[in-house]
mmCIF file of C-alpha atoms in Angstrom:
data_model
loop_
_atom_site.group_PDB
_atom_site.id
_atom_site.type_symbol
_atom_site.label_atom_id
_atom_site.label_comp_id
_atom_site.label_asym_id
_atom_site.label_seq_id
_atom_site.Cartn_x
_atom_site.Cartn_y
_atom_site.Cartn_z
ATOM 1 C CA UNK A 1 77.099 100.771 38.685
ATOM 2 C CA UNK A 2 76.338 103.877 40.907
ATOM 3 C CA UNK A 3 73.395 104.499 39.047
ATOM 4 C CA UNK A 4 72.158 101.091 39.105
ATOM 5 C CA UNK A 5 72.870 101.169 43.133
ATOM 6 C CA UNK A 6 70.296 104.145 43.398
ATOM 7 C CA UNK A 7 67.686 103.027 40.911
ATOM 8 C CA UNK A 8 67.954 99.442 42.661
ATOM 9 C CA UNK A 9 67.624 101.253 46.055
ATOM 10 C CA UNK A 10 64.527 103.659 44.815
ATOM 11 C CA UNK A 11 62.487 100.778 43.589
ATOM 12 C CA UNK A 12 63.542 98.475 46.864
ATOM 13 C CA UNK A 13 63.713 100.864 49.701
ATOM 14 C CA UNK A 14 62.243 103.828 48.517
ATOM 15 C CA UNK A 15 63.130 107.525 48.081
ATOM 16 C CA UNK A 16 63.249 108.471 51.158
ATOM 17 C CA UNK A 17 65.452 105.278 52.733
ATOM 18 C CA UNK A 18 68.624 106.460 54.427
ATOM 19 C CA UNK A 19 70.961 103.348 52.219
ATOM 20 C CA UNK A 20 68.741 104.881 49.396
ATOM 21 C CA UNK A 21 70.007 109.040 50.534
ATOM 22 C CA UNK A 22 73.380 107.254 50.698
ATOM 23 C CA UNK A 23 73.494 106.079 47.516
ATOM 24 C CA UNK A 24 72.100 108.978 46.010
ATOM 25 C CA UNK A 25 74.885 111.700 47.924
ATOM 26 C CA UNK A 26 77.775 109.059 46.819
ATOM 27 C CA UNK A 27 76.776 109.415 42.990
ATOM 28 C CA UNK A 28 76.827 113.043 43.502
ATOM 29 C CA UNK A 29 80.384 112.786 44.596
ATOM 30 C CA UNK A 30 81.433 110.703 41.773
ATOM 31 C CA UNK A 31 79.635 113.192 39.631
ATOM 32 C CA UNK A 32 81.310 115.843 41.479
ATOM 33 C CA UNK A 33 84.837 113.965 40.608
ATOM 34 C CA UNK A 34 84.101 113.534 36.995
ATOM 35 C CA UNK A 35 83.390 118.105 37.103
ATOM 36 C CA UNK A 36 79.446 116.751 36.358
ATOM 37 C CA UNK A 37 78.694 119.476 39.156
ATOM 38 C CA UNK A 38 75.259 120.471 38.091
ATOM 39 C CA UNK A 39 74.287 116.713 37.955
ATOM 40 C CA UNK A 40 75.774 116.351 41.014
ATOM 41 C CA UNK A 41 74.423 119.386 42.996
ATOM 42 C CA UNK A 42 71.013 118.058 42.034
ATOM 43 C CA UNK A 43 71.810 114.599 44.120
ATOM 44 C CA UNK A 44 73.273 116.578 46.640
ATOM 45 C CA UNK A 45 70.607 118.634 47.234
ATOM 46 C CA UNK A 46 67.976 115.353 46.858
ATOM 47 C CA UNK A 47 70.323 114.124 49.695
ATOM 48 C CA UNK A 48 70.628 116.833 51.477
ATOM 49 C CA UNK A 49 66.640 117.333 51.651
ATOM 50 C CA UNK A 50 66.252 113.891 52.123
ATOM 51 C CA UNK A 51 68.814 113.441 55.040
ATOM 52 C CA UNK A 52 66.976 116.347 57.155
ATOM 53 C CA UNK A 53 63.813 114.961 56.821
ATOM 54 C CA UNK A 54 64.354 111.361 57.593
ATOM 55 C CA UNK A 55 67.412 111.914 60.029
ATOM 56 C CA UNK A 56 67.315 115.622 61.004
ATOM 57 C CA UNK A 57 69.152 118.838 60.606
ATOM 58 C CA UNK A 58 71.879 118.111 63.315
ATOM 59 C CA UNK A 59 72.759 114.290 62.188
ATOM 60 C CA UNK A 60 75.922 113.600 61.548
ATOM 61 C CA UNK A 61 74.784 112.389 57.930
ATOM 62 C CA UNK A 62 72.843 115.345 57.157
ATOM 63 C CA UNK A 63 76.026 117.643 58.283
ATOM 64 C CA UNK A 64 78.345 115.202 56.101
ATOM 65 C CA UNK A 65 75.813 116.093 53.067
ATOM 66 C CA UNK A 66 75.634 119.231 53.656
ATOM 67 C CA UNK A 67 79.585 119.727 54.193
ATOM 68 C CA UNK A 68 80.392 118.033 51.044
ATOM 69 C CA UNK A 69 78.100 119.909 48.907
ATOM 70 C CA UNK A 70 79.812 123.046 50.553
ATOM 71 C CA UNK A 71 82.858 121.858 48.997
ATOM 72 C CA UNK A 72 81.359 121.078 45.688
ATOM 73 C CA UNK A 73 79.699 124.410 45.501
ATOM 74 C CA UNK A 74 83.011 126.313 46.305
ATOM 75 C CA UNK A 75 84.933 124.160 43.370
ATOM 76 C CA UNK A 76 82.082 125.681 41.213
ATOM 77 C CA UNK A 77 82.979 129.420 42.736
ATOM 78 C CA UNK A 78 79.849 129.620 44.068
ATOM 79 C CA UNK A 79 82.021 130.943 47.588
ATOM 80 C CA UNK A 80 78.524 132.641 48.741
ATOM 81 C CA UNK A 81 76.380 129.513 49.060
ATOM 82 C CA UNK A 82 79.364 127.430 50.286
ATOM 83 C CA UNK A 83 79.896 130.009 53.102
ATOM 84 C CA UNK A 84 76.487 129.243 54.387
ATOM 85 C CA UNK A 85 76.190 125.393 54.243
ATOM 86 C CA UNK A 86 80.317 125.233 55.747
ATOM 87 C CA UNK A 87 78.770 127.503 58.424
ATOM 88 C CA UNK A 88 76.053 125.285 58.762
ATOM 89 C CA UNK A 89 77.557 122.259 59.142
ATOM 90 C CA UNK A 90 80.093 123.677 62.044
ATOM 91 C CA UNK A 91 77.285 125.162 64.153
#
């Protein structure tokens, strides 16, 4: 159903729509949930990119994107990358 949310949203509202971004960074987390984490760090980056160009760097969506993929990427051990988006996010 998540998938049909986002592909419903694409066609609809575009890629670029926030509800479409939404969609899109809450199938990541389901991915995330499921251990699909390189599916799901594509969304989250498509989100992520998405989010900052539509909304900005310092909305509280973008931070929300970019805080959650933090935590994705440090259940991967990827502590490096995490480091930066946490940081990020709090600044």
């Amino acid at each position: 159903l998540y998938l049909e949310a986002v592909e419903g949203r694409r066609a609809i509202l575009g890629d670029r729509h926030p509800a479409t971004l939404g969609s899109i960074s809450t199938m990541a987390g389901m991915l995330a949930k499921m251990y699909e984490y390189e599916e799901a760090r594509t969304l989250y980056l498509e989100a992520v990119e998405g989010r900052r160009a539509i909304l900005g760097d310092r909305h509280p969506a973008t931070l929300g994107s970019i805080s959650t993929m933090a935590g994705m990427l440090a259940k991967m051990y990827e502590y490096e990358e995490a480091r930066t988006l946490y940081l990020e996010a709090v600044e």
